[in-house]
Amino acid sequence: MSPSETERPSGAGSPAEPAPAALPAVAPQLRALRRQASLTLEAAARAAGLSPAHLSRLETGQRQPSLPMLLALARIYGTTVAELLGETVAGRDAVIRAADMEPTAAGGWTYWQAGAPGRGMQALRVHVPHGSQGDVVRVHPGEEWLHVLRGRLRLRLGDSTHRLAAGDSAHFDSLTPHRIAAEDHDGVDLLFVHTLLQSPTAALCLGPTPGESS
């Protein structure tokens, strides 16, 4: 979720904007936050639709998680992707400046934190490459809202398929099985907001992900 991890959404900044940073080592954070949530390796893996062996490899640094996997684990542990990555943000400023949004690459996706930590929802600016994670199905408590900035998005909600163009939005209950994919070869850019609900018993299925089999 695999095209280059340095791909950058058009309009995301000037040509001099730095390439996305490499995904930092998240293993210690993954282990610490799981224990903080009082979850065993087996319980956390089951909630995330992973095998205990796969989650163990993530926690020992033998594998790096993709962005959808980070989002899933953040929901299960009741935290944010930024905290999973060990990122620290000074204070809870109401305004997030574009210059302070550092791009991060995860499994082919590129994202920018667009909201403050410690809130009841997480806001991201995301670039989804073509052919990346189109088969990933997600089911979890909460709500999601997305807005297409550039390109065309294919959104599957339950048995219905929707095609969204720039300017279109979607707001849905995330207990509805859902998946997204970029329609255009140069990907799609989104604003993405989801609620942060700690739910270890959530039935969350990440589906078969190239290169991430257990």
mmCIF file with all atom_site columns, C-alpha atoms in Angstrom:
data_model
loop_
_atom_site.group_PDB
_atom_site.id
_atom_site.type_symbol
_atom_site.label_atom_id
_atom_site.label_alt_id
_atom_site.label_comp_id
_atom_site.label_asym_id
_atom_site.label_entity_id
_atom_site.label_seq_id
_atom_site.pdbx_PDB_ins_code
_atom_site.Cartn_x
_atom_site.Cartn_y
_atom_site.Cartn_z
_atom_site.occupancy
_atom_site.B_iso_or_equiv
_atom_site.pdbx_formal_charge
_atom_site.auth_seq_id
_atom_site.auth_comp_id
_atom_site.auth_asym_id
_atom_site.auth_atom_id
_atom_site.pdbx_PDB_model_num
ATOM 1   C CA . MET A 1 1   ? 0.000   0.000   0.000   1.00 0.00 ? 1   MET A CA 1
ATOM 2   C CA . SER A 1 2   ? 4.178   -0.480  -4.761  1.00 0.00 ? 2   SER A CA 1
ATOM 3   C CA . PRO A 1 3   ? 5.095   2.709   -6.356  1.00 0.00 ? 3   PRO A CA 1
ATOM 4   C CA . SER A 1 4   ? 7.849   4.995   -5.087  1.00 0.00 ? 4   SER A CA 1
ATOM 5   C CA . GLU A 1 5   ? 7.453   6.283   -1.566  1.00 0.00 ? 5   GLU A CA 1
ATOM 6   C CA . THR A 1 6   ? 8.781   9.661   -2.632  1.00 0.00 ? 6   THR A CA 1
ATOM 7   C CA . GLU A 1 7   ? 5.791   10.469  -4.799  1.00 0.00 ? 7   GLU A CA 1
ATOM 8   C CA . ARG A 1 8   ? 4.367   13.894  -3.973  1.00 0.00 ? 8   ARG A CA 1
ATOM 9   C CA . PRO A 1 9   ? 0.847   15.223  -4.593  1.00 0.00 ? 9   PRO A CA 1
ATOM 10  C CA . SER A 1 10  ? 0.713   18.014  -7.126  1.00 0.00 ? 10  SER A CA 1
ATOM 11  C CA . GLY A 1 11  ? -0.123  21.307  -5.512  1.00 0.00 ? 11  GLY A CA 1
ATOM 12  C CA . ALA A 1 12  ? 1.245   20.066  -2.186  1.00 0.00 ? 12  ALA A CA 1
ATOM 13  C CA . GLY A 1 13  ? 3.833   22.816  -2.183  1.00 0.00 ? 13  GLY A CA 1
ATOM 14  C CA . SER A 1 14  ? 6.559   24.431  -4.224  1.00 0.00 ? 14  SER A CA 1
ATOM 15  C CA . PRO A 1 15  ? 8.924   22.335  -6.359  1.00 0.00 ? 15  PRO A CA 1
ATOM 16  C CA . ALA A 1 16  ? 11.508  22.793  -3.625  1.00 0.00 ? 16  ALA A CA 1
ATOM 17  C CA . GLU A 1 17  ? 9.347   20.912  -1.112  1.00 0.00 ? 17  GLU A CA 1
ATOM 18  C CA . PRO A 1 18  ? 11.454  18.110  0.418   1.00 0.00 ? 18  PRO A CA 1
ATOM 19  C CA . ALA A 1 19  ? 10.756  14.498  -0.435  1.00 0.00 ? 19  ALA A CA 1
ATOM 20  C CA . PRO A 1 20  ? 8.788   12.535  2.188   1.00 0.00 ? 20  PRO A CA 1
ATOM 21  C CA . ALA A 1 21  ? 10.857  11.373  5.108   1.00 0.00 ? 21  ALA A CA 1
ATOM 22  C CA . ALA A 1 22  ? 11.544  7.680   5.455   1.00 0.00 ? 22  ALA A CA 1
ATOM 23  C CA . LEU A 1 23  ? 9.220   5.883   7.838   1.00 0.00 ? 23  LEU A CA 1
ATOM 24  C CA . PRO A 1 24  ? 10.976  5.944   11.205  1.00 0.00 ? 24  PRO A CA 1
ATOM 25  C CA . ALA A 1 25  ? 11.475  2.883   13.375  1.00 0.00 ? 25  ALA A CA 1
ATOM 26  C CA . VAL A 1 26  ? 8.122   2.410   15.080  1.00 0.00 ? 26  VAL A CA 1
ATOM 27  C CA . ALA A 1 27  ? 8.767   -0.908  16.823  1.00 0.00 ? 27  ALA A CA 1
ATOM 28  C CA . PRO A 1 28  ? 9.297   0.425   20.379  1.00 0.00 ? 28  PRO A CA 1
ATOM 29  C CA . GLN A 1 29  ? 6.217   2.651   20.131  1.00 0.00 ? 29  GLN A CA 1
ATOM 30  C CA . LEU A 1 30  ? 4.026   -0.162  18.811  1.00 0.00 ? 30  LEU A CA 1
ATOM 31  C CA . ARG A 1 31  ? 4.986   -2.390  21.711  1.00 0.00 ? 31  ARG A CA 1
ATOM 32  C CA . ALA A 1 32  ? 4.691   0.341   24.343  1.00 0.00 ? 32  ALA A CA 1
ATOM 33  C CA . LEU A 1 33  ? 1.280   1.542   23.163  1.00 0.00 ? 33  LEU A CA 1
ATOM 34  C CA . ARG A 1 34  ? -0.088  -1.997  22.962  1.00 0.00 ? 34  ARG A CA 1
ATOM 35  C CA . ARG A 1 35  ? 0.970   -2.610  26.544  1.00 0.00 ? 35  ARG A CA 1
ATOM 36  C CA . GLN A 1 36  ? -0.423  0.769   27.576  1.00 0.00 ? 36  GLN A CA 1
ATOM 37  C CA . ALA A 1 37  ? -3.759  -0.342  26.100  1.00 0.00 ? 37  ALA A CA 1
ATOM 38  C CA . SER A 1 38  ? -3.498  -3.549  28.205  1.00 0.00 ? 38  SER A CA 1
ATOM 39  C CA . LEU A 1 39  ? -3.671  -5.775  25.133  1.00 0.00 ? 39  LEU A CA 1
ATOM 40  C CA . THR A 1 40  ? -1.843  -9.035  24.629  1.00 0.00 ? 40  THR A CA 1
ATOM 41  C CA . LEU A 1 41  ? -0.035  -9.605  21.356  1.00 0.00 ? 41  LEU A CA 1
ATOM 42  C CA . GLU A 1 42  ? -2.716  -12.125 20.375  1.00 0.00 ? 42  GLU A CA 1
ATOM 43  C CA . ALA A 1 43  ? -5.641  -9.793  21.196  1.00 0.00 ? 43  ALA A CA 1
ATOM 44  C CA . ALA A 1 44  ? -4.142  -6.820  19.359  1.00 0.00 ? 44  ALA A CA 1
ATOM 45  C CA . ALA A 1 45  ? -3.278  -8.948  16.328  1.00 0.00 ? 45  ALA A CA 1
ATOM 46  C CA . ARG A 1 46  ? -6.800  -10.377 16.205  1.00 0.00 ? 46  ARG A CA 1
ATOM 47  C CA . ALA A 1 47  ? -8.342  -6.885  16.372  1.00 0.00 ? 47  ALA A CA 1
ATOM 48  C CA . ALA A 1 48  ? -6.114  -5.716  13.524  1.00 0.00 ? 48  ALA A CA 1
ATOM 49  C CA . GLY A 1 49  ? -6.756  -8.757  11.343  1.00 0.00 ? 49  GLY A CA 1
ATOM 50  C CA . LEU A 1 50  ? -3.097  -9.814  11.601  1.00 0.00 ? 50  LEU A CA 1
ATOM 51  C CA . SER A 1 51  ? -1.386  -12.929 12.829  1.00 0.00 ? 51  SER A CA 1
ATOM 52  C CA . PRO A 1 52  ? 0.465   -12.631 16.157  1.00 0.00 ? 52  PRO A CA 1
ATOM 53  C CA . ALA A 1 53  ? 3.669   -13.481 14.276  1.00 0.00 ? 53  ALA A CA 1
ATOM 54  C CA . HIS A 1 54  ? 3.168   -10.546 11.877  1.00 0.00 ? 54  HIS A CA 1
ATOM 55  C CA . LEU A 1 55  ? 2.472   -8.085  14.683  1.00 0.00 ? 55  LEU A CA 1
ATOM 56  C CA . SER A 1 56  ? 5.486   -9.429  16.562  1.00 0.00 ? 56  SER A CA 1
ATOM 57  C CA . ARG A 1 57  ? 7.669   -8.734  13.504  1.00 0.00 ? 57  ARG A CA 1
ATOM 58  C CA . LEU A 1 58  ? 6.333   -5.156  13.420  1.00 0.00 ? 58  LEU A CA 1
ATOM 59  C CA . GLU A 1 59  ? 7.105   -4.719  17.122  1.00 0.00 ? 59  GLU A CA 1
ATOM 60  C CA . THR A 1 60  ? 10.643  -6.045  16.733  1.00 0.00 ? 60  THR A CA 1
ATOM 61  C CA . GLY A 1 61  ? 11.400  -3.899  13.696  1.00 0.00 ? 61  GLY A CA 1
ATOM 62  C CA . GLN A 1 62  ? 11.642  -6.790  11.244  1.00 0.00 ? 62  GLN A CA 1
ATOM 63  C CA . ARG A 1 63  ? 8.809   -5.293  9.171   1.00 0.00 ? 63  ARG A CA 1
ATOM 64  C CA . GLN A 1 64  ? 7.556   -1.739  8.602   1.00 0.00 ? 64  GLN A CA 1
ATOM 65  C CA . PRO A 1 65  ? 3.791   -1.122  8.669   1.00 0.00 ? 65  PRO A CA 1
ATOM 66  C CA . SER A 1 66  ? 1.921   0.530   5.825   1.00 0.00 ? 66  SER A CA 1
ATOM 67  C CA . LEU A 1 67  ? -0.195  3.640   6.375   1.00 0.00 ? 67  LEU A CA 1
ATOM 68  C CA . PRO A 1 68  ? -3.544  1.756   6.506   1.00 0.00 ? 68  PRO A CA 1
ATOM 69  C CA . MET A 1 69  ? -1.978  -0.580  9.053   1.00 0.00 ? 69  MET A CA 1
ATOM 70  C CA . LEU A 1 70  ? -0.776  2.380   11.128  1.00 0.00 ? 70  LEU A CA 1
ATOM 71  C CA . LEU A 1 71  ? -4.278  3.864   10.998  1.00 0.00 ? 71  LEU A CA 1
ATOM 72  C CA . ALA A 1 72  ? -5.735  0.532   12.106  1.00 0.00 ? 72  ALA A CA 1
ATOM 73  C CA . LEU A 1 73  ? -3.334  0.148   15.020  1.00 0.00 ? 73  LEU A CA 1
ATOM 74  C CA . ALA A 1 74  ? -3.882  3.776   16.042  1.00 0.00 ? 74  ALA A CA 1
ATOM 75  C CA . ARG A 1 75  ? -7.626  3.127   16.277  1.00 0.00 ? 75  ARG A CA 1
ATOM 76  C CA . ILE A 1 76  ? -7.122  -0.060  18.282  1.00 0.00 ? 76  ILE A CA 1
ATOM 77  C CA . TYR A 1 77  ? -4.732  1.640   20.720  1.00 0.00 ? 77  TYR A CA 1
ATOM 78  C CA . GLY A 1 78  ? -6.831  4.818   20.937  1.00 0.00 ? 78  GLY A CA 1
ATOM 79  C CA . THR A 1 79  ? -4.058  7.056   19.655  1.00 0.00 ? 79  THR A CA 1
ATOM 80  C CA . THR A 1 80  ? -2.814  8.788   16.507  1.00 0.00 ? 80  THR A CA 1
ATOM 81  C CA . VAL A 1 81  ? -0.435  7.845   13.717  1.00 0.00 ? 81  VAL A CA 1
ATOM 82  C CA . ALA A 1 82  ? 1.863   10.627  14.939  1.00 0.00 ? 82  ALA A CA 1
ATOM 83  C CA . GLU A 1 83  ? 2.162   9.006   18.371  1.00 0.00 ? 83  GLU A CA 1
ATOM 84  C CA . LEU A 1 84  ? 2.745   5.578   16.815  1.00 0.00 ? 84  LEU A CA 1
ATOM 85  C CA . LEU A 1 85  ? 5.636   7.124   14.893  1.00 0.00 ? 85  LEU A CA 1
ATOM 86  C CA . GLY A 1 86  ? 7.017   8.712   18.036  1.00 0.00 ? 86  GLY A CA 1
ATOM 87  C CA . GLU A 1 87  ? 6.479   12.203  16.653  1.00 0.00 ? 87  GLU A CA 1
ATOM 88  C CA . THR A 1 88  ? 6.170   15.004  19.183  1.00 0.00 ? 88  THR A CA 1
ATOM 89  C CA . VAL A 1 89  ? 4.273   18.209  18.615  1.00 0.00 ? 89  VAL A CA 1
ATOM 90  C CA . ALA A 1 90  ? 4.728   21.184  20.931  1.00 0.00 ? 90  ALA A CA 1
ATOM 91  C CA . GLY A 1 91  ? 1.411   22.157  22.410  1.00 0.00 ? 91  GLY A CA 1
ATOM 92  C CA . ARG A 1 92  ? -2.065  21.902  20.936  1.00 0.00 ? 92  ARG A CA 1
ATOM 93  C CA . ASP A 1 93  ? -2.151  24.917  18.681  1.00 0.00 ? 93  ASP A CA 1
ATOM 94  C CA . ALA A 1 94  ? -5.459  25.442  16.909  1.00 0.00 ? 94  ALA A CA 1
ATOM 95  C CA . VAL A 1 95  ? -3.629  26.416  13.709  1.00 0.00 ? 95  VAL A CA 1
ATOM 96  C CA . ILE A 1 96  ? -1.341  24.026  11.834  1.00 0.00 ? 96  ILE A CA 1
ATOM 97  C CA . ARG A 1 97  ? 0.920   25.855  9.387   1.00 0.00 ? 97  ARG A CA 1
ATOM 98  C CA . ALA A 1 98  ? 1.754   24.300  6.017   1.00 0.00 ? 98  ALA A CA 1
ATOM 99  C CA . ALA A 1 99  ? 5.460   24.802  6.707   1.00 0.00 ? 99  ALA A CA 1
ATOM 100 C CA . ASP A 1 100 ? 5.136   22.610  9.831   1.00 0.00 ? 100 ASP A CA 1
ATOM 101 C CA . MET A 1 101 ? 3.519   19.669  8.013   1.00 0.00 ? 101 MET A CA 1
ATOM 102 C CA . GLU A 1 102 ? 6.326   17.175  7.409   1.00 0.00 ? 102 GLU A CA 1
ATOM 103 C CA . PRO A 1 103 ? 5.587   14.583  4.709   1.00 0.00 ? 103 PRO A CA 1
ATOM 104 C CA . THR A 1 104 ? 5.961   10.951  5.722   1.00 0.00 ? 104 THR A CA 1
ATOM 105 C CA . ALA A 1 105 ? 5.927   7.927   3.406   1.00 0.00 ? 105 ALA A CA 1
ATOM 106 C CA . ALA A 1 106 ? 4.354   4.672   4.543   1.00 0.00 ? 106 ALA A CA 1
ATOM 107 C CA . GLY A 1 107 ? 3.857   1.703   2.259   1.00 0.00 ? 107 GLY A CA 1
ATOM 108 C CA . GLY A 1 108 ? 3.650   3.839   -0.881  1.00 0.00 ? 108 GLY A CA 1
ATOM 109 C CA . TRP A 1 109 ? 1.189   6.351   0.566   1.00 0.00 ? 109 TRP A CA 1
ATOM 110 C CA . THR A 1 110 ? 2.378   9.821   1.571   1.00 0.00 ? 110 THR A CA 1
ATOM 111 C CA . TYR A 1 111 ? 0.660   11.743  4.328   1.00 0.00 ? 111 TYR A CA 1
ATOM 112 C CA . TRP A 1 112 ? 0.892   15.021  6.203   1.00 0.00 ? 112 TRP A CA 1
ATOM 113 C CA . GLN A 1 113 ? -0.489  15.534  9.712   1.00 0.00 ? 113 GLN A CA 1
ATOM 114 C CA . ALA A 1 114 ? -3.174  18.213  9.316   1.00 0.00 ? 114 ALA A CA 1
ATOM 115 C CA . GLY A 1 115 ? -4.478  18.237  12.875  1.00 0.00 ? 115 GLY A CA 1
ATOM 116 C CA . ALA A 1 116 ? -3.250  18.505  16.456  1.00 0.00 ? 116 ALA A CA 1
ATOM 117 C CA . PRO A 1 117 ? -2.514  15.450  18.638  1.00 0.00 ? 117 PRO A CA 1
ATOM 118 C CA . GLY A 1 118 ? -4.662  14.418  21.571  1.00 0.00 ? 118 GLY A CA 1
ATOM 119 C CA . ARG A 1 119 ? -7.985  15.201  19.903  1.00 0.00 ? 119 ARG A CA 1
ATOM 120 C CA . GLY A 1 120 ? -11.021 13.000  19.333  1.00 0.00 ? 120 GLY A CA 1
ATOM 121 C CA . MET A 1 121 ? -10.342 12.800  15.615  1.00 0.00 ? 121 MET A CA 1
ATOM 122 C CA . GLN A 1 122 ? -7.327  12.719  13.335  1.00 0.00 ? 122 GLN A CA 1
ATOM 123 C CA . ALA A 1 123 ? -6.927  14.844  10.209  1.00 0.00 ? 123 ALA A CA 1
ATOM 124 C CA . LEU A 1 124 ? -4.483  13.941  7.453   1.00 0.00 ? 124 LEU A CA 1
ATOM 125 C CA . ARG A 1 125 ? -3.607  15.103  3.961   1.00 0.00 ? 125 ARG A CA 1
ATOM 126 C CA . VAL A 1 126 ? -2.946  11.948  1.975   1.00 0.00 ? 126 VAL A CA 1
ATOM 127 C CA . HIS A 1 127 ? -1.583  10.986  -1.434  1.00 0.00 ? 127 HIS A CA 1
ATOM 128 C CA . VAL A 1 128 ? -2.710  7.536   -2.608  1.00 0.00 ? 128 VAL A CA 1
ATOM 129 C CA . PRO A 1 129 ? -0.723  6.146   -5.567  1.00 0.00 ? 129 PRO A CA 1
ATOM 130 C CA . HIS A 1 130 ? -2.428  4.247   -8.366  1.00 0.00 ? 130 HIS A CA 1
ATOM 131 C CA . GLY A 1 131 ? -2.628  0.499   -7.791  1.00 0.00 ? 131 GLY A CA 1
ATOM 132 C CA . SER A 1 132 ? -1.837  0.800   -4.092  1.00 0.00 ? 132 SER A CA 1
ATOM 133 C CA . GLN A 1 133 ? -4.051  -0.947  -1.530  1.00 0.00 ? 133 GLN A CA 1
ATOM 134 C CA . GLY A 1 134 ? -7.075  -1.103  -3.823  1.00 0.00 ? 134 GLY A CA 1
ATOM 135 C CA . ASP A 1 135 ? -7.967  -4.495  -2.323  1.00 0.00 ? 135 ASP A CA 1
ATOM 136 C CA . VAL A 1 136 ? -7.724  -3.430  1.319   1.00 0.00 ? 136 VAL A CA 1
ATOM 137 C CA . VAL A 1 137 ? -11.103 -3.605  3.048   1.00 0.00 ? 137 VAL A CA 1
ATOM 138 C CA . ARG A 1 138 ? -11.593 -1.866  6.379   1.00 0.00 ? 138 ARG A CA 1
ATOM 139 C CA . VAL A 1 139 ? -14.313 -2.281  9.005   1.00 0.00 ? 139 VAL A CA 1
ATOM 140 C CA . HIS A 1 140 ? -14.088 -0.483  12.349  1.00 0.00 ? 140 HIS A CA 1
ATOM 141 C CA . PRO A 1 141 ? -16.156 1.680   14.708  1.00 0.00 ? 141 PRO A CA 1
ATOM 142 C CA . GLY A 1 142 ? -16.422 5.421   14.104  1.00 0.00 ? 142 GLY A CA 1
ATOM 143 C CA . GLU A 1 143 ? -16.868 7.778   11.182  1.00 0.00 ? 143 GLU A CA 1
ATOM 144 C CA . GLU A 1 144 ? -14.718 8.862   8.262   1.00 0.00 ? 144 GLU A CA 1
ATOM 145 C CA . TRP A 1 145 ? -14.829 11.934  6.067   1.00 0.00 ? 145 TRP A CA 1
ATOM 146 C CA . LEU A 1 146 ? -12.739 12.476  2.982   1.00 0.00 ? 146 LEU A CA 1
ATOM 147 C CA . HIS A 1 147 ? -12.507 15.204  0.375   1.00 0.00 ? 147 HIS A CA 1
ATOM 148 C CA . VAL A 1 148 ? -10.821 14.802  -3.010  1.00 0.00 ? 148 VAL A CA 1
ATOM 149 C CA . LEU A 1 149 ? -8.313  17.570  -3.708  1.00 0.00 ? 149 LEU A CA 1
ATOM 150 C CA . ARG A 1 150 ? -6.906  16.287  -6.990  1.00 0.00 ? 150 ARG A CA 1
ATOM 151 C CA . GLY A 1 151 ? -7.474  13.267  -9.213  1.00 0.00 ? 151 GLY A CA 1
ATOM 152 C CA . ARG A 1 152 ? -10.244 10.692  -9.138  1.00 0.00 ? 152 ARG A CA 1
ATOM 153 C CA . LEU A 1 153 ? -11.054 8.275   -6.332  1.00 0.00 ? 153 LEU A CA 1
ATOM 154 C CA . ARG A 1 154 ? -12.901 4.960   -6.393  1.00 0.00 ? 154 ARG A CA 1
ATOM 155 C CA . LEU A 1 155 ? -14.714 4.421   -3.080  1.00 0.00 ? 155 LEU A CA 1
ATOM 156 C CA . ARG A 1 156 ? -16.378 1.107   -2.301  1.00 0.00 ? 156 ARG A CA 1
ATOM 157 C CA . LEU A 1 157 ? -18.975 1.253   0.496   1.00 0.00 ? 157 LEU A CA 1
ATOM 158 C CA . GLY A 1 158 ? -20.556 -2.109  1.152   1.00 0.00 ? 158 GLY A CA 1
ATOM 159 C CA . ASP A 1 159 ? -21.924 -3.307  -2.185  1.00 0.00 ? 159 ASP A CA 1
ATOM 160 C CA . SER A 1 160 ? -21.882 0.152   -3.798  1.00 0.00 ? 160 SER A CA 1
ATOM 161 C CA . THR A 1 161 ? -19.048 1.719   -5.771  1.00 0.00 ? 161 THR A CA 1
ATOM 162 C CA . HIS A 1 162 ? -18.700 5.509   -6.049  1.00 0.00 ? 162 HIS A CA 1
ATOM 163 C CA . ARG A 1 163 ? -16.332 7.512   -8.207  1.00 0.00 ? 163 ARG A CA 1
ATOM 164 C CA . LEU A 1 164 ? -15.354 10.872  -6.762  1.00 0.00 ? 164 LEU A CA 1
ATOM 165 C CA . ALA A 1 165 ? -13.660 13.726  -8.610  1.00 0.00 ? 165 ALA A CA 1
ATOM 166 C CA . ALA A 1 166 ? -11.850 16.808  -7.297  1.00 0.00 ? 166 ALA A CA 1
ATOM 167 C CA . GLY A 1 167 ? -14.206 18.743  -5.013  1.00 0.00 ? 167 GLY A CA 1
ATOM 168 C CA . ASP A 1 168 ? -16.314 15.695  -4.107  1.00 0.00 ? 168 ASP A CA 1
ATOM 169 C CA . SER A 1 169 ? -16.574 14.450  -0.516  1.00 0.00 ? 169 SER A CA 1
ATOM 170 C CA . ALA A 1 170 ? -17.820 11.386  1.345   1.00 0.00 ? 170 ALA A CA 1
ATOM 171 C CA . HIS A 1 171 ? -18.878 11.005  4.986   1.00 0.00 ? 171 HIS A CA 1
ATOM 172 C CA . PHE A 1 172 ? -19.774 7.533   6.202   1.00 0.00 ? 172 PHE A CA 1
ATOM 173 C CA . ASP A 1 173 ? -20.076 5.146   9.124   1.00 0.00 ? 173 ASP A CA 1
ATOM 174 C CA . SER A 1 174 ? -16.852 3.162   9.087   1.00 0.00 ? 174 SER A CA 1
ATOM 175 C CA . LEU A 1 175 ? -18.600 -0.001  10.284  1.00 0.00 ? 175 LEU A CA 1
ATOM 176 C CA . THR A 1 176 ? -19.622 -0.183  6.613   1.00 0.00 ? 176 THR A CA 1
ATOM 177 C CA . PRO A 1 177 ? -16.930 -2.226  4.836   1.00 0.00 ? 177 PRO A CA 1
ATOM 178 C CA . HIS A 1 178 ? -14.989 0.276   2.757   1.00 0.00 ? 178 HIS A CA 1
ATOM 179 C CA . ARG A 1 179 ? -11.965 0.552   0.515   1.00 0.00 ? 179 ARG A CA 1
ATOM 180 C CA . ILE A 1 180 ? -10.437 3.265   -1.635  1.00 0.00 ? 180 ILE A CA 1
ATOM 181 C CA . ALA A 1 181 ? -8.275  3.303   -4.739  1.00 0.00 ? 181 ALA A CA 1
ATOM 182 C CA . ALA A 1 182 ? -6.862  5.930   -7.092  1.00 0.00 ? 182 ALA A CA 1
ATOM 183 C CA . GLU A 1 183 ? -8.435  5.923   -10.548 1.00 0.00 ? 183 GLU A CA 1
ATOM 184 C CA . ASP A 1 184 ? -5.665  7.958   -12.208 1.00 0.00 ? 184 ASP A CA 1
ATOM 185 C CA . HIS A 1 185 ? -2.138  6.728   -12.850 1.00 0.00 ? 185 HIS A CA 1
ATOM 186 C CA . ASP A 1 186 ? -0.641  9.730   -11.029 1.00 0.00 ? 186 ASP A CA 1
ATOM 187 C CA . GLY A 1 187 ? -2.693  8.971   -7.913  1.00 0.00 ? 187 GLY A CA 1
ATOM 188 C CA . VAL A 1 188 ? -5.222  10.950  -5.921  1.00 0.00 ? 188 VAL A CA 1
ATOM 189 C CA . ASP A 1 189 ? -4.830  13.585  -3.181  1.00 0.00 ? 189 ASP A CA 1
ATOM 190 C CA . LEU A 1 190 ? -7.251  13.645  -0.261  1.00 0.00 ? 190 LEU A CA 1
ATOM 191 C CA . LEU A 1 191 ? -8.131  15.383  2.948   1.00 0.00 ? 191 LEU A CA 1
ATOM 192 C CA . PHE A 1 192 ? -9.004  12.607  5.382   1.00 0.00 ? 192 PHE A CA 1
ATOM 193 C CA . VAL A 1 193 ? -10.574 12.820  8.853   1.00 0.00 ? 193 VAL A CA 1
ATOM 194 C CA . HIS A 1 194 ? -11.483 9.887   11.090  1.00 0.00 ? 194 HIS A CA 1
ATOM 195 C CA . THR A 1 195 ? -12.611 9.466   14.677  1.00 0.00 ? 195 THR A CA 1
ATOM 196 C CA . LEU A 1 196 ? -10.237 7.871   17.164  1.00 0.00 ? 196 LEU A CA 1
ATOM 197 C CA . LEU A 1 197 ? -12.086 5.151   19.022  1.00 0.00 ? 197 LEU A CA 1
ATOM 198 C CA . GLN A 1 198 ? -10.209 2.613   21.097  1.00 0.00 ? 198 GLN A CA 1
ATOM 199 C CA . SER A 1 199 ? -11.920 -0.666  20.309  1.00 0.00 ? 199 SER A CA 1
ATOM 200 C CA . PRO A 1 200 ? -9.781  -3.796  20.737  1.00 0.00 ? 200 PRO A CA 1
ATOM 201 C CA . THR A 1 201 ? -12.779 -5.963  19.791  1.00 0.00 ? 201 THR A CA 1
ATOM 202 C CA . ALA A 1 202 ? -13.414 -4.149  16.505  1.00 0.00 ? 202 ALA A CA 1
ATOM 203 C CA . ALA A 1 203 ? -13.694 -6.463  13.511  1.00 0.00 ? 203 ALA A CA 1
ATOM 204 C CA . LEU A 1 204 ? -11.052 -4.795  11.350  1.00 0.00 ? 204 LEU A CA 1
ATOM 205 C CA . CYS A 1 205 ? -9.812  -6.552  8.213   1.00 0.00 ? 205 CYS A CA 1
ATOM 206 C CA . LEU A 1 206 ? -6.850  -5.169  6.337   1.00 0.00 ? 206 LEU A CA 1
ATOM 207 C CA . GLY A 1 207 ? -7.134  -7.773  3.590   1.00 0.00 ? 207 GLY A CA 1
ATOM 208 C CA . PRO A 1 208 ? -4.301  -9.219  1.522   1.00 0.00 ? 208 PRO A CA 1
ATOM 209 C CA . THR A 1 209 ? -1.577  -6.634  1.156   1.00 0.00 ? 209 THR A CA 1
ATOM 210 C CA . PRO A 1 210 ? 1.310   -7.187  -1.284  1.00 0.00 ? 210 PRO A CA 1
ATOM 211 C CA . GLY A 1 211 ? 4.517   -7.703  0.666   1.00 0.00 ? 211 GLY A CA 1
ATOM 212 C CA . GLU A 1 212 ? 2.718   -7.767  4.015   1.00 0.00 ? 212 GLU A CA 1
ATOM 213 C CA . SER A 1 213 ? 1.593   -11.362 4.267   1.00 0.00 ? 213 SER A CA 1
ATOM 214 C CA . SER A 1 214 ? 2.045   -12.976 7.651   1.00 0.00 ? 214 SER A CA 1
#
